mmCIF file of C-alpha atoms in Angstrom:
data_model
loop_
_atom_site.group_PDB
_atom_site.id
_atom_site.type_symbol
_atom_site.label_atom_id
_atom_site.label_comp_id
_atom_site.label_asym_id
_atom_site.label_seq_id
_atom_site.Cartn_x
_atom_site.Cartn_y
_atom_site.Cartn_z
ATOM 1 C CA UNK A 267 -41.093 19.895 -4.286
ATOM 2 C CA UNK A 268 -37.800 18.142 -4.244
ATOM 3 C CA UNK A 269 -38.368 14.037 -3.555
ATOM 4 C CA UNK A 270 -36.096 11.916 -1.641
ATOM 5 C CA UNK A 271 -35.283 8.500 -3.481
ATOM 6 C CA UNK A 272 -36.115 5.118 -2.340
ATOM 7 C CA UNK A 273 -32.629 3.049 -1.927
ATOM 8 C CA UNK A 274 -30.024 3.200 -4.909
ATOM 9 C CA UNK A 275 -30.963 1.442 -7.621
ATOM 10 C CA UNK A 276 -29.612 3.489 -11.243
ATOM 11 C CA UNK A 277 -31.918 3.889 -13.834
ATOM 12 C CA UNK A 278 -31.887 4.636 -17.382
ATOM 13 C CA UNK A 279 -34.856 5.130 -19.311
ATOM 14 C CA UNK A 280 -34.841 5.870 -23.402
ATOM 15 C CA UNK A 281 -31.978 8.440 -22.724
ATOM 16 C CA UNK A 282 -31.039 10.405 -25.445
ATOM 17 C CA UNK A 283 -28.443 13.415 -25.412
ATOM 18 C CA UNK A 284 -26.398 15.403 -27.244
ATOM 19 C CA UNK A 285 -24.054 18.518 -27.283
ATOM 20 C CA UNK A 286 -25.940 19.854 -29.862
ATOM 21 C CA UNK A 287 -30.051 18.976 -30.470
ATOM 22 C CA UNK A 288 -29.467 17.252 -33.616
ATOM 23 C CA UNK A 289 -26.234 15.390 -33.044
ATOM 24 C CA UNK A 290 -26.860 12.948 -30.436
ATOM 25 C CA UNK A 291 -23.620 11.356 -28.214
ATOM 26 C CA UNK A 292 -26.656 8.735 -26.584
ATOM 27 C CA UNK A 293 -29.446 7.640 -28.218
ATOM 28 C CA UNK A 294 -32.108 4.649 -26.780
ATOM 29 C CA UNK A 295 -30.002 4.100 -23.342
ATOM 30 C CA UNK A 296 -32.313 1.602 -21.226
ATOM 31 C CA UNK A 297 -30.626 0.107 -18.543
ATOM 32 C CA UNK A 298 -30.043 -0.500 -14.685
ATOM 33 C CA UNK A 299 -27.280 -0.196 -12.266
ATOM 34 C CA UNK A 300 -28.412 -2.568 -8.503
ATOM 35 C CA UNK A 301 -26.956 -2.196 -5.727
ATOM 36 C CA UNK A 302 -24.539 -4.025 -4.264
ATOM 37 C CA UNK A 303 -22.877 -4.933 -7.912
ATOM 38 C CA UNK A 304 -20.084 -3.022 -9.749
ATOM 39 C CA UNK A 305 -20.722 -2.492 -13.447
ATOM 40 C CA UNK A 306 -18.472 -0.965 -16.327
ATOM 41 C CA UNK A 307 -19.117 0.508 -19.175
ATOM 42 C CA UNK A 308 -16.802 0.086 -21.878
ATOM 43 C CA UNK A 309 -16.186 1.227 -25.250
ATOM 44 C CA UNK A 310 -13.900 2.726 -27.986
ATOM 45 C CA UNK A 311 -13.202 6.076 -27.603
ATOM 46 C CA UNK A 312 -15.720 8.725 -28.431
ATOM 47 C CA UNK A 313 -18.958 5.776 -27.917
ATOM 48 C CA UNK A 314 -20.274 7.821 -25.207
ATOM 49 C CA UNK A 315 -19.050 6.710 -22.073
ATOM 50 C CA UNK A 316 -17.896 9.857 -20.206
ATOM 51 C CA UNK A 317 -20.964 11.874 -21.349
ATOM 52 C CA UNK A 318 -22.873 8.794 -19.335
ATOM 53 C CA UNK A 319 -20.939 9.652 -16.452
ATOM 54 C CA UNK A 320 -21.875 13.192 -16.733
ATOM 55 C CA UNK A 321 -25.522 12.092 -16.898
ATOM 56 C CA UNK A 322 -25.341 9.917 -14.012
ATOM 57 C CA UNK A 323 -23.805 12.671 -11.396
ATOM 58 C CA UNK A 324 -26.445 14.739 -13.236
ATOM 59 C CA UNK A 325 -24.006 17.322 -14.721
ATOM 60 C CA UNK A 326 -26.341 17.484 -17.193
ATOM 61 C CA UNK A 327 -29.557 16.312 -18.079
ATOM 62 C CA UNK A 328 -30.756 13.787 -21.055
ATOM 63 C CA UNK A 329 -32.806 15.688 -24.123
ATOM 64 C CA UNK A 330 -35.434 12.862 -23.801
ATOM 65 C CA UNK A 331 -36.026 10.043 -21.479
ATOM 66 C CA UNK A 332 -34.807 9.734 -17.290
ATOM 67 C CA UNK A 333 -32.486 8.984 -15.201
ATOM 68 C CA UNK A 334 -33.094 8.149 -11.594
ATOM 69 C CA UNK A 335 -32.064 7.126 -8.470
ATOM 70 C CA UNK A 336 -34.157 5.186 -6.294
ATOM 71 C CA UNK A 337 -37.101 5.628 -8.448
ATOM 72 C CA UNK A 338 -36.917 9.587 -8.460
ATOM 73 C CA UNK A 339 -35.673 11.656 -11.379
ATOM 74 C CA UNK A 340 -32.564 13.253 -10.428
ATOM 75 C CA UNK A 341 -34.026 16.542 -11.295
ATOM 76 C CA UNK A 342 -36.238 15.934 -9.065
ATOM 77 C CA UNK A 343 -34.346 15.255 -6.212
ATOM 78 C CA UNK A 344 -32.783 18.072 -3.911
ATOM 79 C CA UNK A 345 -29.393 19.359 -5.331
ATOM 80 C CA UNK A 346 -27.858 18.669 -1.794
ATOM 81 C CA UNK A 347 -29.496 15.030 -1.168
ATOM 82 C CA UNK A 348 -28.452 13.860 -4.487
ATOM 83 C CA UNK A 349 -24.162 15.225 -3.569
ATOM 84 C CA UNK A 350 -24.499 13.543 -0.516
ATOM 85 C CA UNK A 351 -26.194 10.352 -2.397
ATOM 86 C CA UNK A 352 -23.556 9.918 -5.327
ATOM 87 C CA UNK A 353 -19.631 10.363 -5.411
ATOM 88 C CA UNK A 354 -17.712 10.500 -8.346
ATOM 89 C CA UNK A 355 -13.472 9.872 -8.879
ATOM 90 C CA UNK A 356 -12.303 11.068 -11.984
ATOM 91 C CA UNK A 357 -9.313 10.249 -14.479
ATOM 92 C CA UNK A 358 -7.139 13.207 -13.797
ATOM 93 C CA UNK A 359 -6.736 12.988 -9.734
ATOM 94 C CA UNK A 360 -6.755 16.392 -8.610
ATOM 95 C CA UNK A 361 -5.249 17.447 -5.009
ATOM 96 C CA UNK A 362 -4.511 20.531 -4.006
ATOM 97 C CA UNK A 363 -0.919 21.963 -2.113
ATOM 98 C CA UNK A 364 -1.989 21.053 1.614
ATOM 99 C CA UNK A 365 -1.867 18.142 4.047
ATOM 100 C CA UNK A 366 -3.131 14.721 2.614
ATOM 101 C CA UNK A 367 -5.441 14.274 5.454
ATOM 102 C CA UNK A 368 -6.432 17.837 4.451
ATOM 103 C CA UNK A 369 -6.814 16.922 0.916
ATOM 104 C CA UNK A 370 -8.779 13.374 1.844
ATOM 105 C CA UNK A 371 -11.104 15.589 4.201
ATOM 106 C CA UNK A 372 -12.115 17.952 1.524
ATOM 107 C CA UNK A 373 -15.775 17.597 1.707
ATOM 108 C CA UNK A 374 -15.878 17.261 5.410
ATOM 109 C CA UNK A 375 -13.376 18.967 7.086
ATOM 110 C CA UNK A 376 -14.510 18.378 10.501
ATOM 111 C CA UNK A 377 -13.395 14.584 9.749
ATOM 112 C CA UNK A 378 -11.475 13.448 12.633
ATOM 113 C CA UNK A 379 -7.936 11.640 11.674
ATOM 114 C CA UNK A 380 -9.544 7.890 12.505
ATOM 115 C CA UNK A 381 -12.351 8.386 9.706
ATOM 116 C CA UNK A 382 -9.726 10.050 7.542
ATOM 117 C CA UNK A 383 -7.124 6.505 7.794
ATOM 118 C CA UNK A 384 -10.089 4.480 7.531
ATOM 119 C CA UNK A 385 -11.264 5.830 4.256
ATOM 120 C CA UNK A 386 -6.971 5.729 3.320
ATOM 121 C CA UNK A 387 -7.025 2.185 4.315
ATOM 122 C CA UNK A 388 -9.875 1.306 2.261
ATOM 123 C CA UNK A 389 -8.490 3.118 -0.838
ATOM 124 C CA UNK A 390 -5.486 0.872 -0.275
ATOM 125 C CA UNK A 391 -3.086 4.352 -0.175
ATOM 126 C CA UNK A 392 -2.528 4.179 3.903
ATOM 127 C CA UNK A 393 0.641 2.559 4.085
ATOM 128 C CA UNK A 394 2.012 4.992 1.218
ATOM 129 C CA UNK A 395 0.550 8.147 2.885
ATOM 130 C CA UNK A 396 2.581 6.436 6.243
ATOM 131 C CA UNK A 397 5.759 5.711 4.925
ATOM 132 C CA UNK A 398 5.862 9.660 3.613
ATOM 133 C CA UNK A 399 8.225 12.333 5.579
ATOM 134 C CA UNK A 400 5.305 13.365 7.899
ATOM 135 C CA UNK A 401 2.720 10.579 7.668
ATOM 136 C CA UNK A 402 -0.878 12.086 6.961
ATOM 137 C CA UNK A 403 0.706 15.562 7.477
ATOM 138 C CA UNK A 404 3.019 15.846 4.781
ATOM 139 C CA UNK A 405 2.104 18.133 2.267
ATOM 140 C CA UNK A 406 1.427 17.504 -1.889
ATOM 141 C CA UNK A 407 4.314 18.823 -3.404
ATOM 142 C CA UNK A 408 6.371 19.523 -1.104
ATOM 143 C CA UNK A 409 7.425 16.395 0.813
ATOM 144 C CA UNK A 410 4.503 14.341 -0.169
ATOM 145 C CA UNK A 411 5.689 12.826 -3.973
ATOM 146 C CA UNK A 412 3.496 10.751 -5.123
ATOM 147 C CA UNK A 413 2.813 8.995 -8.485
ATOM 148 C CA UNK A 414 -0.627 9.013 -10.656
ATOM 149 C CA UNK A 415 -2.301 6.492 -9.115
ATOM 150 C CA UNK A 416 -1.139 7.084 -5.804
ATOM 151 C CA UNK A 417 -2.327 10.719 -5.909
ATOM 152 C CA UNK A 418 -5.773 8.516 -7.675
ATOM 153 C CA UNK A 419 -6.000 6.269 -4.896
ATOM 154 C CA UNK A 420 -5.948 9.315 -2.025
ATOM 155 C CA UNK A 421 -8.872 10.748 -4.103
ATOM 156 C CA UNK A 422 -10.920 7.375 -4.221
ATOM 157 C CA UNK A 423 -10.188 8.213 -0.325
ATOM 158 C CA UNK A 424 -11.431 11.262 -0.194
ATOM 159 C CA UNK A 425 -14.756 10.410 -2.217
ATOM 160 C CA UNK A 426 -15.495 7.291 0.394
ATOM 161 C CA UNK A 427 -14.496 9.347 3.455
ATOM 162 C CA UNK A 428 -18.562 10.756 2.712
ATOM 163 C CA UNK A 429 -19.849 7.373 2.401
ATOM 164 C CA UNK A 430 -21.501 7.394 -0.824
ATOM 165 C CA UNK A 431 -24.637 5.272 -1.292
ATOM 166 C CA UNK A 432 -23.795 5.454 -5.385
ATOM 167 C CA UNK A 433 -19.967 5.488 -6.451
ATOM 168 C CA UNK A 434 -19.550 6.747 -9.865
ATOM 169 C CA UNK A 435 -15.465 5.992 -11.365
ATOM 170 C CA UNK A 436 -14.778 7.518 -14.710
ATOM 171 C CA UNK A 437 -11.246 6.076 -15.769
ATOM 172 C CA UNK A 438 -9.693 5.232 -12.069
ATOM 173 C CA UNK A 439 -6.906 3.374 -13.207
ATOM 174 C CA UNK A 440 -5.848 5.827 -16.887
ATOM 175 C CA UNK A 441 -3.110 7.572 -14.970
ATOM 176 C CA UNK A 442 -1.742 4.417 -12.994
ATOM 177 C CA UNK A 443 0.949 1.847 -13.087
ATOM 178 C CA UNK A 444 0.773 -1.537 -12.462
ATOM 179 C CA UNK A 445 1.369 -1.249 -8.653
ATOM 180 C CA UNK A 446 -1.754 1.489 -8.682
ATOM 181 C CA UNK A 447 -4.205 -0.580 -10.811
ATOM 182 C CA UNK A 448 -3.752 -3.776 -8.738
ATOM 183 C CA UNK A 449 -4.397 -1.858 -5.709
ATOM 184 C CA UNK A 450 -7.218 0.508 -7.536
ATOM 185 C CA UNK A 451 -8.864 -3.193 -8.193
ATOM 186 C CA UNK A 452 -8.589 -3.731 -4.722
ATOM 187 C CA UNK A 453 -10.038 -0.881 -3.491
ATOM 188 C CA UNK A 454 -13.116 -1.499 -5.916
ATOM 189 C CA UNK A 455 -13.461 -4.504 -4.510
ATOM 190 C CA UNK A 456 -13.534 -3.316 -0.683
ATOM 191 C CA UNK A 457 -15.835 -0.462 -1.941
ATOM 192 C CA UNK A 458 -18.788 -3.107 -2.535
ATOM 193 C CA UNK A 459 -20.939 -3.329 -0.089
ATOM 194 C CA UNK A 460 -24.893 -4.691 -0.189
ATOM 195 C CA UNK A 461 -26.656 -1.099 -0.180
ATOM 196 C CA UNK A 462 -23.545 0.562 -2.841
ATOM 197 C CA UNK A 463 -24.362 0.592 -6.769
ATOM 198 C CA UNK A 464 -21.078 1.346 -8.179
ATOM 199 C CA UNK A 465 -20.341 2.334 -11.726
ATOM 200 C CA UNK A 466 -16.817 2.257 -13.470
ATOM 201 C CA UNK A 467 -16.348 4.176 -16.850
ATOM 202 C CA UNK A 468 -13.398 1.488 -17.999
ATOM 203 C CA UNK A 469 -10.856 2.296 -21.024
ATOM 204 C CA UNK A 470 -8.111 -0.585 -19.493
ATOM 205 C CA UNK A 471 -10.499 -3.585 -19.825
ATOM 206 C CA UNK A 472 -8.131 -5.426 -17.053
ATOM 207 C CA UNK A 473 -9.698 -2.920 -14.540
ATOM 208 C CA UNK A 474 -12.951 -4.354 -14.826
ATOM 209 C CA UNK A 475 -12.673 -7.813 -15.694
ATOM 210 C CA UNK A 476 -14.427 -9.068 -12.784
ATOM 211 C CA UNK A 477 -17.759 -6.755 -12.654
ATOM 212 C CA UNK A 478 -20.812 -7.951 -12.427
ATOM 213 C CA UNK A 479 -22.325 -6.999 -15.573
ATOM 214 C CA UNK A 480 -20.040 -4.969 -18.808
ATOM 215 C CA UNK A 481 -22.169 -2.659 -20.693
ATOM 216 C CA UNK A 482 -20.600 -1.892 -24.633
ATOM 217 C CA UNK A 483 -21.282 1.240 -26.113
ATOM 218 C CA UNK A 484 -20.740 1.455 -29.422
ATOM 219 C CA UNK A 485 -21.299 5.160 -31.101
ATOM 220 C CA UNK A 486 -23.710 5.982 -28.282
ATOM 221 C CA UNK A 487 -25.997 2.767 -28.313
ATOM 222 C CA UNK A 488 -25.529 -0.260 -26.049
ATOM 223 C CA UNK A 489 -24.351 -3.000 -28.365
ATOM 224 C CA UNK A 490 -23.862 -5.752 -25.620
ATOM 225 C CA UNK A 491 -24.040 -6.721 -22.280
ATOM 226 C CA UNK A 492 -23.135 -9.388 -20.105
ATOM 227 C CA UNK A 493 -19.608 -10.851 -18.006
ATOM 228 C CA UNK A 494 -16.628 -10.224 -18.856
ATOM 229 C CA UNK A 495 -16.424 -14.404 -19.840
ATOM 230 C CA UNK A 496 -20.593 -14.123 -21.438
ATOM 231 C CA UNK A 497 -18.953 -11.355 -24.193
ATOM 232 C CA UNK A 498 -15.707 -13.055 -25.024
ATOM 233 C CA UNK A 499 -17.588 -15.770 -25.751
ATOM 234 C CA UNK A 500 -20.038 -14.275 -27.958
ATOM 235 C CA UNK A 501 -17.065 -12.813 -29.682
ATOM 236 C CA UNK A 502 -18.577 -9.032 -30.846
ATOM 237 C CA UNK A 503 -17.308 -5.811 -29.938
ATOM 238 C CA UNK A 504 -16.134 -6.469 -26.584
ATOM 239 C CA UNK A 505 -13.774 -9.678 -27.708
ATOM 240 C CA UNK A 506 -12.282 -7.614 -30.423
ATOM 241 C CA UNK A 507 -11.716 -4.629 -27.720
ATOM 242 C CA UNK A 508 -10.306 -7.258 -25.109
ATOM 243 C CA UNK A 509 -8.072 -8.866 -27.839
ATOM 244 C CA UNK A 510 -6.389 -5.927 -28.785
ATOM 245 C CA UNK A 511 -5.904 -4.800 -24.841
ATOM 246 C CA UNK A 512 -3.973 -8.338 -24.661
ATOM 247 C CA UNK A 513 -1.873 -7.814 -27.538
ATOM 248 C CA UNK A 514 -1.220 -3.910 -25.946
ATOM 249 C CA UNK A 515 -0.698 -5.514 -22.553
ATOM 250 C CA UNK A 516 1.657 -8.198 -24.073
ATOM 251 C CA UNK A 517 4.032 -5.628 -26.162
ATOM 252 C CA UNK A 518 4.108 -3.177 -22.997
ATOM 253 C CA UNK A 519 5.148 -6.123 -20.511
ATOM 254 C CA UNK A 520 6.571 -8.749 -22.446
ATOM 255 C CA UNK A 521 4.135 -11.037 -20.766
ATOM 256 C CA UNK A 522 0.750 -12.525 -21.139
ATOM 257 C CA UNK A 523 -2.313 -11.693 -19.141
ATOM 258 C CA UNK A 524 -4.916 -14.457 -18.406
ATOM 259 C CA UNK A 525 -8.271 -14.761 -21.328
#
């Protein structure tokens, strides 16, 4: 019988998985996500971080070990209950050729227009969706323009417009300028609330540098963990990653960005 989890505490317990049996993306994952923190996971590319995500919204399950939600296996817990439990954003933002309140309301489209601007508002994309031909009505595409992480920002929208207890981010900020990201931080940082365990898959390390707790995976193990200050410090994977993102930063803007 399907079981209904106890709050929304993330766990990971000796989670290994792989593709194919023998070749394994994760292998020995043990680790927790609480709620009411934001934590990233970080890594080179190809160290396993998107196939986490995948595990986490339980678009697939691990070959050994658990995952769970509020003590429960997510197998375990009814298909519908876990939707309506965990949202996910992805990298490419995907919205479809109607309205943008149509396009926030996706999930629920018996959303009335005040829940619709508040979950704009927190997603920081309101005042862009109002200064457009037709407000809230103007359609993608057509009169509605808007950049990468605009067109992000109105799909972080859409994915708090249900309320999610667990808030799963894989890449928000790859397809956004500097405008976006600032405001993509922002809306992270509005998203936290006491009872929300929120999870950011991070490949621009700026994105994340305030999260509770970084988790490095290195070829599908977790090398290091800690803050964002702990693992520059200790001066492994993560300082080398973060030192090269400054350097990157520093050629693409001409200027510095803070340790």
């Amino acid at each position: 019988d399907p079981k209904s989890p106890s709050g929304t505490r993330l766990e990971l317990e000796g989670v290994r998985f792989g593709y194919e049996k023998d070749t394994p993306i994760l292998d020995g994952i043990d680790w927790s996500f609480s709620p009411g923190t934001v934590t990233a996971i970080v890594g080179e590319s190809g160290s396993g971080k998107s196939t986490l995500a995948r595990l986490l919204l339980r678009y697939a399950d691990p070959d050994a070990g658990t995952v769970a939600l509020g003590g429960v296996p997510l197998s375990e817990i009814d298909p519908s209950v876990l939707y309506s439990a965990i949202g996910a954003v992805f990298q490419d933002a995907r919205l479809l050729r109607t309205s943008i309140a149509a396009n926030i309301a996706l999930a629920d489209p018996d959303a009335d227009r005040s829940r619709i601007r508040a979950a704009a508002k927190a997603a920081h994309i309101h005042e862009r969706i109002e200064a457009l031909p037709r407000g809230y009505d103007s359609v993608y595409g057509q009169d509605a323009n808007l950049s990468g992480g605009q067109a992000q920002r109105v799909c972080i929208a859409r994915t708090l417009l249900l309320d999610p207890r667990v808030l799963v981010l894989d890449e928000p900020t790859a397809s956004a300028d500097a405008e976006s990201e600032h405001a993509i931080q922002l809306a992270l940082a509005s998203l936290l609330t006491p009872e929300r365990t929120i999870v950011v898959i991070a490949h621009r390390l700026s994105t994340v540098k305030g999260a509770d707790a970084i988790h490095v995976l290195d070829r599908g193990r977790l090398v290091e963990s800690g803050t964002h200050e702990q693992l520059v410090d200790e001066g492994g994977l993560y300082a080398s990653l973060w030192r090269t993102h400054v350097a990157a930063r520093a050629i693409a803007t001409g200027k510095e960005i803070e340790r």
